[in-house]
PDB file of C-alpha atoms in Angstrom:
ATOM      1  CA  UNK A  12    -134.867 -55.295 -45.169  1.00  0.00           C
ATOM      2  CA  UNK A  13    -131.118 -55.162 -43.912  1.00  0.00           C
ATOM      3  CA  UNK A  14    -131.479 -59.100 -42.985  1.00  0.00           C
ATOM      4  CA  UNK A  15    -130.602 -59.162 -46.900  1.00  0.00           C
ATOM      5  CA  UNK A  16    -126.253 -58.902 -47.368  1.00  0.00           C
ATOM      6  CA  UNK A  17    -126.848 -57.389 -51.017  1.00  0.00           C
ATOM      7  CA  UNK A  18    -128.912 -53.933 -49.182  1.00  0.00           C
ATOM      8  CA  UNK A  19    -126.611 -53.876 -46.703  1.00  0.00           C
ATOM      9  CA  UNK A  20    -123.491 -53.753 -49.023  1.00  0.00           C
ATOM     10  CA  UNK A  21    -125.142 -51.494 -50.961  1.00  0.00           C
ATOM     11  CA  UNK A  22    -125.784 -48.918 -48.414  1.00  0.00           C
ATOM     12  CA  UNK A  23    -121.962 -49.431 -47.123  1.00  0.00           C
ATOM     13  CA  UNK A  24    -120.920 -48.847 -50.772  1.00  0.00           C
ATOM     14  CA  UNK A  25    -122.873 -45.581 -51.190  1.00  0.00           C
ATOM     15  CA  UNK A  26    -122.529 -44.091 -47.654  1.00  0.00           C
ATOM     16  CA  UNK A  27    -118.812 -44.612 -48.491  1.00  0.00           C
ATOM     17  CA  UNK A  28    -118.374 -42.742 -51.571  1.00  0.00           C
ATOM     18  CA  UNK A  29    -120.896 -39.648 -49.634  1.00  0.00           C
ATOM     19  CA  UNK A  30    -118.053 -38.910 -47.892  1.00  0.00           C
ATOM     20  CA  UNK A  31    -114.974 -40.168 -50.115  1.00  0.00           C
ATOM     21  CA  UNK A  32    -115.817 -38.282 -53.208  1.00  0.00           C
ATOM     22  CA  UNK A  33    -115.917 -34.737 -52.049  1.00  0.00           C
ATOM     23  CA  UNK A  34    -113.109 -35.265 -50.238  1.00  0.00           C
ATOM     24  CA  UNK A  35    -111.432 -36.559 -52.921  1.00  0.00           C
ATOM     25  CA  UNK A  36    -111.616 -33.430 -54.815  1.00  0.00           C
ATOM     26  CA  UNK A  37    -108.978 -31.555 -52.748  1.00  0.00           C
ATOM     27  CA  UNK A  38    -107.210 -34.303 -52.569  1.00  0.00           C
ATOM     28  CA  UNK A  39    -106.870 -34.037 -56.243  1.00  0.00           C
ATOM     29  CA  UNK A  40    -106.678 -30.660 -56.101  1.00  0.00           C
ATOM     30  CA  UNK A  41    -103.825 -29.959 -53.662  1.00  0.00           C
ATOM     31  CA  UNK A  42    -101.841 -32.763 -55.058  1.00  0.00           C
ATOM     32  CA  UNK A  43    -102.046 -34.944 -51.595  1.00  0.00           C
ATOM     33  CA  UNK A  44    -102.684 -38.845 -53.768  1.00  0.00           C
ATOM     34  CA  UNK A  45     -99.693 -40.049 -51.721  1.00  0.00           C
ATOM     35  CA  UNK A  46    -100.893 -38.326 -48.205  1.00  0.00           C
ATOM     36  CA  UNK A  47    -103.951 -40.645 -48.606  1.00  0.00           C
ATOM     37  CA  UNK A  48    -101.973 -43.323 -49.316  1.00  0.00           C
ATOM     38  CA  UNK A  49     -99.701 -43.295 -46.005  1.00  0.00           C
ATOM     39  CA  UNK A  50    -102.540 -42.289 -43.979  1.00  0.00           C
ATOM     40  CA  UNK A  51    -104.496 -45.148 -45.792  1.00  0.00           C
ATOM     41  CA  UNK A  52    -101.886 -47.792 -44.854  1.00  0.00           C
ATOM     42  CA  UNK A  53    -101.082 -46.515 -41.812  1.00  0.00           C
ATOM     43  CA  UNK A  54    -104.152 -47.931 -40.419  1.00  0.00           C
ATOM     44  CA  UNK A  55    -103.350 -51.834 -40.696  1.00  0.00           C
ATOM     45  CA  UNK A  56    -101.301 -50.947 -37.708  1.00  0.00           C
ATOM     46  CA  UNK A  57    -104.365 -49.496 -36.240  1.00  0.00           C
ATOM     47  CA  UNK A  58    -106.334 -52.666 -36.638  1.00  0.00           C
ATOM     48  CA  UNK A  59    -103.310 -55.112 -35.245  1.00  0.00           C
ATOM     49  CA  UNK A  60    -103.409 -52.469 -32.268  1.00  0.00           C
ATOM     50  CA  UNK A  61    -107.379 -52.936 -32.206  1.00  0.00           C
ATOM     51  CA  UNK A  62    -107.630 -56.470 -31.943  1.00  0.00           C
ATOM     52  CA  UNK A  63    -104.504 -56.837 -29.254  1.00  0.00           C
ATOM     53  CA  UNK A  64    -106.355 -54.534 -27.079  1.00  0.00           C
ATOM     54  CA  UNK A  65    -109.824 -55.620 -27.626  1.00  0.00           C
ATOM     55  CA  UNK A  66    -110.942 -51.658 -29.115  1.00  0.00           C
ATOM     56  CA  UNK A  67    -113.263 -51.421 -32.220  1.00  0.00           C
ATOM     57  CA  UNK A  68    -111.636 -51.643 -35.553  1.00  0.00           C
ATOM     58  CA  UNK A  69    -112.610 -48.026 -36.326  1.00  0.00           C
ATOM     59  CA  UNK A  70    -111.334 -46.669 -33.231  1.00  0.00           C
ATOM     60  CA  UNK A  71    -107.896 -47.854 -33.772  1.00  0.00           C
ATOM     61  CA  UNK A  72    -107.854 -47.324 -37.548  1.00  0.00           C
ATOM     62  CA  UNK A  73    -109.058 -43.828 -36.755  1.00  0.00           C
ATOM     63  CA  UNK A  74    -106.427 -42.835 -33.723  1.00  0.00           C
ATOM     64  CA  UNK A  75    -103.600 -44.140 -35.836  1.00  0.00           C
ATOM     65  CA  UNK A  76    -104.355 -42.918 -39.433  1.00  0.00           C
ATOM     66  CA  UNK A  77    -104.498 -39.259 -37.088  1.00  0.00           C
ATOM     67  CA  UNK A  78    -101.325 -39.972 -35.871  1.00  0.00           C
ATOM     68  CA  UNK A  79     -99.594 -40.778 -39.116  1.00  0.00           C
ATOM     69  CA  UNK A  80    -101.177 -37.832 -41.134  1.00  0.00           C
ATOM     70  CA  UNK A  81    -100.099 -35.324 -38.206  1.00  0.00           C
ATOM     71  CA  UNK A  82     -96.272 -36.954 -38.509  1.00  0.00           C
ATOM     72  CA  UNK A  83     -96.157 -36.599 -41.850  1.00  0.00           C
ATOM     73  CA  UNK A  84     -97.470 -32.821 -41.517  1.00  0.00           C
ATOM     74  CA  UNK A  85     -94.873 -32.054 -38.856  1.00  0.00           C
ATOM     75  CA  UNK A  86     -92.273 -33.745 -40.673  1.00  0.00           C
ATOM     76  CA  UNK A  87     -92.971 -31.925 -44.014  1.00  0.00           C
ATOM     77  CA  UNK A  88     -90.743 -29.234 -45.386  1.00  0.00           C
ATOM     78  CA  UNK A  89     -87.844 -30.224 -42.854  1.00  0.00           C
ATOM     79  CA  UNK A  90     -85.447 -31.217 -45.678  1.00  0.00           C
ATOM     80  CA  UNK A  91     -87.230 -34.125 -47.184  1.00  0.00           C
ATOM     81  CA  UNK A  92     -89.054 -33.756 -50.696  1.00  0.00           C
ATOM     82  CA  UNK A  93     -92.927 -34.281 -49.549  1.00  0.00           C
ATOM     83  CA  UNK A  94     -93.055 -37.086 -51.989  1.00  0.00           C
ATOM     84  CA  UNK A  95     -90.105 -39.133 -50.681  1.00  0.00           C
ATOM     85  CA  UNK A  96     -91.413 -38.450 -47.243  1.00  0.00           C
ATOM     86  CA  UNK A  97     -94.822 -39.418 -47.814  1.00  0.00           C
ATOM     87  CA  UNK A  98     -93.059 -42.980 -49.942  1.00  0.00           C
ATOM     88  CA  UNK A  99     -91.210 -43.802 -46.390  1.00  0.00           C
ATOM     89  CA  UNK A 100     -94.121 -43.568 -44.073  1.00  0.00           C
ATOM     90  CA  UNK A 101     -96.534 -45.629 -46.343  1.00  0.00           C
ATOM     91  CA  UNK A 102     -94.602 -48.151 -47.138  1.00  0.00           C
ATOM     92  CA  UNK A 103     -93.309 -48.482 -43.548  1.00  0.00           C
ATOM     93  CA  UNK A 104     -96.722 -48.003 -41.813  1.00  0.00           C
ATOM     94  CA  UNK A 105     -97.617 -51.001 -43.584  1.00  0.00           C
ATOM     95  CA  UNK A 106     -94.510 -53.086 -43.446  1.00  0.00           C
ATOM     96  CA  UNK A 107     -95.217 -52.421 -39.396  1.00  0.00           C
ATOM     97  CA  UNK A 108     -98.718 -53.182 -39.115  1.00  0.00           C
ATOM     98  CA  UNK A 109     -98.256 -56.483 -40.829  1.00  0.00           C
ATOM     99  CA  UNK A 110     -96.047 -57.484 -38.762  1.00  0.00           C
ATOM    100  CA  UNK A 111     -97.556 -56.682 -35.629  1.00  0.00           C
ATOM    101  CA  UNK A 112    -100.403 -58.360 -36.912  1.00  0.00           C
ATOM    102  CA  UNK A 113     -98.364 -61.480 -37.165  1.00  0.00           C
ATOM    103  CA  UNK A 114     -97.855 -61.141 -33.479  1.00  0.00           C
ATOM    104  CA  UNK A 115    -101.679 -61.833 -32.897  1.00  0.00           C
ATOM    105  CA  UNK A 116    -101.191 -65.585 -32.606  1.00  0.00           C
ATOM    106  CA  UNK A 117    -104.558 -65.918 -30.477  1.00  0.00           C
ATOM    107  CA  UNK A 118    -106.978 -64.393 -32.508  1.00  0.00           C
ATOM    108  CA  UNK A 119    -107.946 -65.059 -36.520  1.00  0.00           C
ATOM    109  CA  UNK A 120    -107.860 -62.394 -38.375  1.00  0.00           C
ATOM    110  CA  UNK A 121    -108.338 -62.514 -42.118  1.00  0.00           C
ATOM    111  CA  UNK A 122    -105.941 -59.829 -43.437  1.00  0.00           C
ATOM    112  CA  UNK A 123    -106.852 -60.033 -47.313  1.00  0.00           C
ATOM    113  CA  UNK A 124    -110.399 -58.610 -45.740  1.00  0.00           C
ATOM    114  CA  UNK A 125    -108.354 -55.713 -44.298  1.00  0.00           C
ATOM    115  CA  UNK A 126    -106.175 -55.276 -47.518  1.00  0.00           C
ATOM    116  CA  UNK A 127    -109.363 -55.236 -50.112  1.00  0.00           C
ATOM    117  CA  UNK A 128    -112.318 -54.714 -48.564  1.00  0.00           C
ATOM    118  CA  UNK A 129    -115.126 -57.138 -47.579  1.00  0.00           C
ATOM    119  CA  UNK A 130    -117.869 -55.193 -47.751  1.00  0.00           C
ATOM    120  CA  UNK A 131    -120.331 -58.469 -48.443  1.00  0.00           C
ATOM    121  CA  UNK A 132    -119.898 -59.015 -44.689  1.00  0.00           C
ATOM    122  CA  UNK A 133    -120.980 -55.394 -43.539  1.00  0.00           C
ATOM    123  CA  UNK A 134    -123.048 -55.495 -40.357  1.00  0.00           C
ATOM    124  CA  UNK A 135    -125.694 -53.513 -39.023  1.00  0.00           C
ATOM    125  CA  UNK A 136    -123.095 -52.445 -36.309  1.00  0.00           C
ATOM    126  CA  UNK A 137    -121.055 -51.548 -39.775  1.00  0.00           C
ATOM    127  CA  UNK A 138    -123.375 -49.641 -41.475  1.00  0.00           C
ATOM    128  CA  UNK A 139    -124.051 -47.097 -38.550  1.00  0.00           C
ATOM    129  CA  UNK A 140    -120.257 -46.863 -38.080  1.00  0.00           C
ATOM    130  CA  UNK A 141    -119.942 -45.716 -41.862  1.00  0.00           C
ATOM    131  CA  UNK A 142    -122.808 -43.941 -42.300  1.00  0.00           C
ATOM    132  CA  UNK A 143    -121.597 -41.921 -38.896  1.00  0.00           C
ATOM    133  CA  UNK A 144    -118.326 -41.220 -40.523  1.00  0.00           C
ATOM    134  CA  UNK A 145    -119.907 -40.077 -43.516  1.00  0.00           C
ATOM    135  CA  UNK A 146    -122.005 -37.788 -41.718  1.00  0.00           C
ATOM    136  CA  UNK A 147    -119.116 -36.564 -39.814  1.00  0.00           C
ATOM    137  CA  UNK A 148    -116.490 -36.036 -43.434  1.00  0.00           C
ATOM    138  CA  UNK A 149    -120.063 -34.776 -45.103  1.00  0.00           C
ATOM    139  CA  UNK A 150    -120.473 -31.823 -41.897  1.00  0.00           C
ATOM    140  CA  UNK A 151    -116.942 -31.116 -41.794  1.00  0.00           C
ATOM    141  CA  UNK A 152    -116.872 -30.456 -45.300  1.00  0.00           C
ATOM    142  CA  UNK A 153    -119.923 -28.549 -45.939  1.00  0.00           C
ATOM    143  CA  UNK A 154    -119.110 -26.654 -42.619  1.00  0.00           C
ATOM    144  CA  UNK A 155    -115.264 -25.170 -44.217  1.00  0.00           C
ATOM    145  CA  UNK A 156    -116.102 -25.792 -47.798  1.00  0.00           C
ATOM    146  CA  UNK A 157    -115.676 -22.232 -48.201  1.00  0.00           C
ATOM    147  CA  UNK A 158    -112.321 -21.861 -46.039  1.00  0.00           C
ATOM    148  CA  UNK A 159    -110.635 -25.242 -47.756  1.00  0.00           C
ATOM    149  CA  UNK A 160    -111.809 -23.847 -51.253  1.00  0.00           C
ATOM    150  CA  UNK A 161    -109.870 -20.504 -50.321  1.00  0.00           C
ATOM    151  CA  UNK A 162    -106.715 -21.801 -48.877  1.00  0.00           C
ATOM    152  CA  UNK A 163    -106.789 -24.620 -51.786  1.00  0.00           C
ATOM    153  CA  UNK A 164    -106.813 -22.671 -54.727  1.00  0.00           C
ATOM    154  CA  UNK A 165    -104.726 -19.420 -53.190  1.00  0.00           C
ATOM    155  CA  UNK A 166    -103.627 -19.708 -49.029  1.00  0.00           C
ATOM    156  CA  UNK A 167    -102.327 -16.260 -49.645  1.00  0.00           C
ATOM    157  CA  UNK A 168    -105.679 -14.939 -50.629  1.00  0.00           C
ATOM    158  CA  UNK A 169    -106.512 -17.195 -47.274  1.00  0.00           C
ATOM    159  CA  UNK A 170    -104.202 -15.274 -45.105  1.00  0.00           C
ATOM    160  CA  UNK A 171    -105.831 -11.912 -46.527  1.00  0.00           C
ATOM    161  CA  UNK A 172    -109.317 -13.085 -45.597  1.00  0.00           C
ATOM    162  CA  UNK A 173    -108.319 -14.480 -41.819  1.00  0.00           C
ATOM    163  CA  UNK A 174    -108.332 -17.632 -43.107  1.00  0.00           C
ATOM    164  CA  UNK A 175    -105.294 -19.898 -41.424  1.00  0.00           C
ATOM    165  CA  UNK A 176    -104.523 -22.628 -43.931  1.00  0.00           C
ATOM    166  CA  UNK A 177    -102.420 -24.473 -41.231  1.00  0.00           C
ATOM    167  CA  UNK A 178    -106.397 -24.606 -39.528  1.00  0.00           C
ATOM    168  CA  UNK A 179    -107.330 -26.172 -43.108  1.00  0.00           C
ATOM    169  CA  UNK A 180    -105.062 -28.679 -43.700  1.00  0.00           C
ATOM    170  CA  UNK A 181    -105.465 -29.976 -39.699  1.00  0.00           C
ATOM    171  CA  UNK A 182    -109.809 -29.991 -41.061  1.00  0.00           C
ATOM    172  CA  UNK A 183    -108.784 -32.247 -43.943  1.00  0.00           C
ATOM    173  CA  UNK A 184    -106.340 -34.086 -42.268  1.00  0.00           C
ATOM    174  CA  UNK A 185    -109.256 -35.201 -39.771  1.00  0.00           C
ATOM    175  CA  UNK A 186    -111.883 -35.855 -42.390  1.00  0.00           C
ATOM    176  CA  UNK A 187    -109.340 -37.850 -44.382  1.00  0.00           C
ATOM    177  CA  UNK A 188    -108.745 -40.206 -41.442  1.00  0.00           C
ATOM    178  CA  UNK A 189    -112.218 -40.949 -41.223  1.00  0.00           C
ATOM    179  CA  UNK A 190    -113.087 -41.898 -44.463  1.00  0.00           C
ATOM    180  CA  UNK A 191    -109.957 -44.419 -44.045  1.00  0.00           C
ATOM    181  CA  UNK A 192    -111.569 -45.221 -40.906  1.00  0.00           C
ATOM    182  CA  UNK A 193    -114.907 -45.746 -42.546  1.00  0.00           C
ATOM    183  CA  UNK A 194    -113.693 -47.545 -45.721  1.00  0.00           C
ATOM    184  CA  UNK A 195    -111.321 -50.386 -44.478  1.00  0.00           C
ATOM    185  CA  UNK A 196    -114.734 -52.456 -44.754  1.00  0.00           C
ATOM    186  CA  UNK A 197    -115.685 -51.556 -48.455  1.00  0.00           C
ATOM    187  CA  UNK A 198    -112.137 -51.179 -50.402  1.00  0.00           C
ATOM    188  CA  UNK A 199    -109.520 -52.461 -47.586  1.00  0.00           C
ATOM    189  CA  UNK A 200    -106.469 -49.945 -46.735  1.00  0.00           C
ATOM    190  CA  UNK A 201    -105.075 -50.853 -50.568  1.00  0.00           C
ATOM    191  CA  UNK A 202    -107.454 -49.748 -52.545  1.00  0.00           C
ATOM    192  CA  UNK A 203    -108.927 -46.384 -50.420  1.00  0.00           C
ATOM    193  CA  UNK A 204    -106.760 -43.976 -52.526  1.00  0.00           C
ATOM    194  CA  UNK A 205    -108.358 -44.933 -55.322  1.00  0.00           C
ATOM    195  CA  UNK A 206    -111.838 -44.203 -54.222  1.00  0.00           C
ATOM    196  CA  UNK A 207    -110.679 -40.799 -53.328  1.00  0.00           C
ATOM    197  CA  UNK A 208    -108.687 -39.601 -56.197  1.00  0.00           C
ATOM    198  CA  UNK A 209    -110.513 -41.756 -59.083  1.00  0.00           C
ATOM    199  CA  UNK A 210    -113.801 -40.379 -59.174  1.00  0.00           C
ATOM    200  CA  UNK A 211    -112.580 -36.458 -58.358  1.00  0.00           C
ATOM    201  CA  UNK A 212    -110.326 -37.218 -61.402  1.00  0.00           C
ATOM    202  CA  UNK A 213    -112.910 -38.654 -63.764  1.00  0.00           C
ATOM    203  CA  UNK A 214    -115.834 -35.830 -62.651  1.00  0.00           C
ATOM    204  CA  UNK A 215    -112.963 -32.951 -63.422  1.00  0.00           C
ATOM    205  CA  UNK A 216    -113.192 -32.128 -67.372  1.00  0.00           C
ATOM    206  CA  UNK A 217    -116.965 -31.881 -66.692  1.00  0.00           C
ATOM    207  CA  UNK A 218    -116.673 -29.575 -64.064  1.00  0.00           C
ATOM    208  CA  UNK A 219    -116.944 -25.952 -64.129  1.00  0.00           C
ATOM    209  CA  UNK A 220    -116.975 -25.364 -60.439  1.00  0.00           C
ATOM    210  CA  UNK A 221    -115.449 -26.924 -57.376  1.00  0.00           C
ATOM    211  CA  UNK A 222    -118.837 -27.910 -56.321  1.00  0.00           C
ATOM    212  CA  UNK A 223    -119.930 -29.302 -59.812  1.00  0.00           C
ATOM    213  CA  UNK A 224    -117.045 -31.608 -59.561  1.00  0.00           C
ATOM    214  CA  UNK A 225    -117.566 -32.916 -55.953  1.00  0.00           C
ATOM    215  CA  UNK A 226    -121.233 -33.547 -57.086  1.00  0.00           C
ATOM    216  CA  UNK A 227    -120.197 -35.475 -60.332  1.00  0.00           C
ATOM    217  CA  UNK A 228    -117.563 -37.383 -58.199  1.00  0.00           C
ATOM    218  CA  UNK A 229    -119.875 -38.393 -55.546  1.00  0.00           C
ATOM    219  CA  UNK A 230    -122.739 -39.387 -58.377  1.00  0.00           C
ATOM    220  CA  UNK A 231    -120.247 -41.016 -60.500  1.00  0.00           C
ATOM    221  CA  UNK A 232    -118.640 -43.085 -57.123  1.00  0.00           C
ATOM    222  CA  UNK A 233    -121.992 -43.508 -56.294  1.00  0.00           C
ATOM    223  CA  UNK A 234    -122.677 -45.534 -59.426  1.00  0.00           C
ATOM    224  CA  UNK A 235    -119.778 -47.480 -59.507  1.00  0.00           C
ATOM    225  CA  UNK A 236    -120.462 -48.530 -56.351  1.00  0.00           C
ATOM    226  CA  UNK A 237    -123.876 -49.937 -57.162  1.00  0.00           C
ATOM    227  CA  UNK A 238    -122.551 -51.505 -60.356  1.00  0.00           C
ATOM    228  CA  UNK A 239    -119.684 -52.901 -58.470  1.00  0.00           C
ATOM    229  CA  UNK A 240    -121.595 -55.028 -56.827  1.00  0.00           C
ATOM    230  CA  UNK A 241    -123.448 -56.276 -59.248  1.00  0.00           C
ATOM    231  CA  UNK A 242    -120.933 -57.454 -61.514  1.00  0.00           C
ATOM    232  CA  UNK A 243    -118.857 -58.576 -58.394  1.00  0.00           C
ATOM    233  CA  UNK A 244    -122.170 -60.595 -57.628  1.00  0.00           C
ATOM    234  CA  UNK A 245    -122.981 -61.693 -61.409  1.00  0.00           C
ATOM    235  CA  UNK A 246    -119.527 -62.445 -61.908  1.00  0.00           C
ATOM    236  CA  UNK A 247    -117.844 -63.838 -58.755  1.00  0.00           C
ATOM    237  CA  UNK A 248    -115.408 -61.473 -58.381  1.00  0.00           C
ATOM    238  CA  UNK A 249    -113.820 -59.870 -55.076  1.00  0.00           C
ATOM    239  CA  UNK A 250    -115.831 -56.871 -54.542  1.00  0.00           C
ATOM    240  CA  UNK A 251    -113.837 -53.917 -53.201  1.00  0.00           C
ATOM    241  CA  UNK A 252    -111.485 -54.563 -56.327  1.00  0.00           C
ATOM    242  CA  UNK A 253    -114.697 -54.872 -58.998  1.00  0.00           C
ATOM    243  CA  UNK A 254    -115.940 -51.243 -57.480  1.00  0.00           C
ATOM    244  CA  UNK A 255    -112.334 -50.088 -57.919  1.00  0.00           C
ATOM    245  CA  UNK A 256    -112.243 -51.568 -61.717  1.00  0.00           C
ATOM    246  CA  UNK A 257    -115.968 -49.779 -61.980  1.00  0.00           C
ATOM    247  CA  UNK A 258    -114.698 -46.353 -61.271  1.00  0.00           C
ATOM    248  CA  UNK A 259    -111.163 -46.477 -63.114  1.00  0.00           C
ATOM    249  CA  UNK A 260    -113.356 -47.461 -66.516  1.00  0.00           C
ATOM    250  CA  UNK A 261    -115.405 -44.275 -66.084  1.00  0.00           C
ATOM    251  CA  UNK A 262    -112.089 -42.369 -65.280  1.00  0.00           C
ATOM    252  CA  UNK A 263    -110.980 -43.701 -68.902  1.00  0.00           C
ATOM    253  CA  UNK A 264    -114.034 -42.915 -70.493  1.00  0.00           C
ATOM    254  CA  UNK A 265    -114.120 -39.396 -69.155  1.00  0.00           C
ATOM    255  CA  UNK A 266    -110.781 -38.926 -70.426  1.00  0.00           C
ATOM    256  CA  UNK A 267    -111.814 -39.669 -73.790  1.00  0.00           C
ATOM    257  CA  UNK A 268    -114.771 -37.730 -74.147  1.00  0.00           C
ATOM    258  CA  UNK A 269    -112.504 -35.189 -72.479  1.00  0.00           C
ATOM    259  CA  UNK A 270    -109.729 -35.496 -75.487  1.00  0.00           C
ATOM    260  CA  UNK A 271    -112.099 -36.118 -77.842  1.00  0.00           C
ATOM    261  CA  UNK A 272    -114.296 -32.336 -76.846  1.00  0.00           C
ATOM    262  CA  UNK A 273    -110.764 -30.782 -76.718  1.00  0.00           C
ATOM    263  CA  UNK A 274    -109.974 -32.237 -80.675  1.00  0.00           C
ATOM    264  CA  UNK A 275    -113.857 -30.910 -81.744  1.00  0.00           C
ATOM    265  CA  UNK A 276    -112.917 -27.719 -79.684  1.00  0.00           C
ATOM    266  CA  UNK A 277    -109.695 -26.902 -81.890  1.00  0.00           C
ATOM    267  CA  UNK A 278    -110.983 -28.504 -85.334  1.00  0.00           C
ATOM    268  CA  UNK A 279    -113.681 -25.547 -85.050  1.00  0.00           C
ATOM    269  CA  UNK A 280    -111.358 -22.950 -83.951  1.00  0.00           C
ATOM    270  CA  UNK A 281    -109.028 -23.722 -86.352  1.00  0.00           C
TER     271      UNK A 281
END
């Protein structure tokens, strides 16, 4: 059964989004779009530091995203505006991993893989990687749902109920390196913000819990996934961008229900 690319693809897509969606919600929620982003491109450094020193790609992707996200928490509220910060550090992370992966004259690497994903090529050896991550983001999660919910929405209110949201953000900050770890193979480092923030964004005017909405994300991400592939299949198109395309479509069609129920909503009330 996973002699066949298309199941194994399939399986990298979905075990993926398991762990990307719910994640993705307090992402969305705590505002941290560009956090994923400089952790996300952080990692090309990780993989030119892989390959020179013969580690697995996820080790290297994983150790170094860590690194970055724990700089950038360090660093923040030191007299830069988080935003600016975060702009520096992506931008540089990758401007210095693609250089250093210039430096790897004896080995061939194929670095539009590593910038958009090549899921079609996901091994065995791949699949237990990401479906390990995903079990990893998925316990981590589930395990301080409560805790991150808390010091999300109020880290006052945290304080009050023993609750450090220093702890929190360290939890997330870990989880969030993973899934970059995980997802370099399905989406490539360009495109991993978008599976985190896109389908947290488009599940959110149907959501009337927290938990709702990382259900609907992970369903919805889910989805796209699967009909990523197909039209990246039936169409010839490069996959980890078609999944992308997939998800930012329902994102717009979710916002137009979304206006359209809030027009309906104030026609009747008025």
């Amino acid at each position: 059964m996973l002699d066949d690319f298309m199941v194994r693809a399939t399986l990298a897509g979905v075990g993926t989004v398991l762990a990307a969606a719910p994640l993705g919600c307090f992402v969305v929620w705590r505002r941290m779009a560009y956090f994923g982003d400089a952790t996300a491109h952080a990692a090309i450094l990780g993989i030119a530091l892989s390959l020179a020193l013969s580690l697995p790609i996820f080790a290297g992707a994983l150790v170094v995203s860590l690194v970055m996200a724990t700089i950038v928490a360090l660093l923040s509220g030191r007299g830069y505006a988080m935003d600016t910060l975060l702009g520096v550090m992506a931008h540089s992370a990758l401007a210095f991993g693609l250089v250093a992966v210039s430096f790897l004259t004896n080995i061939r690497i194929d670095l539009m893989a590593y910038l958009f994903g090549d899921i079609l090529a996901v091994s065995r050896a791949d699949l237990g990687v990401i479906w390990g991550g995903a079990a990893m983001v998925l316990g981590l999660v589930a395990w301080r749902w409560s805790a991150l919910l808390t010091s999300t929405l109020n880290p006052d209110l945290a304080r009050a109920a023993g609750i450090d949201p220093k702890r929190e953000q360290l939890v997330l900050t870990l989880a969030l390196a993973i899934v970059v770890a995980v997802a370099i193979k399905v989406v490539g480092v360009l495109l991993i913000t978008a599976m985190l923030i896109v389908p947290a964004a488009a599940a959110r005017p149907f959501s009337r819990t927290p938990e709702a909405m990382a259900v609907i994300a992970t369903i919805a991400a889910a989805g796209a996934a699967c009909g990523g592939l197909w039209t990246s299949y039936r169409f010839d198109t490069p996959t980890g961008p078609t999944i992308v395309c997939i998800i930012a479509v329902l994102f717009c069609l979710s916002a137009m229900v979304s206006g359209l129920r809030s027009s309906f909503t104030a026609r009747s009330e008025g």
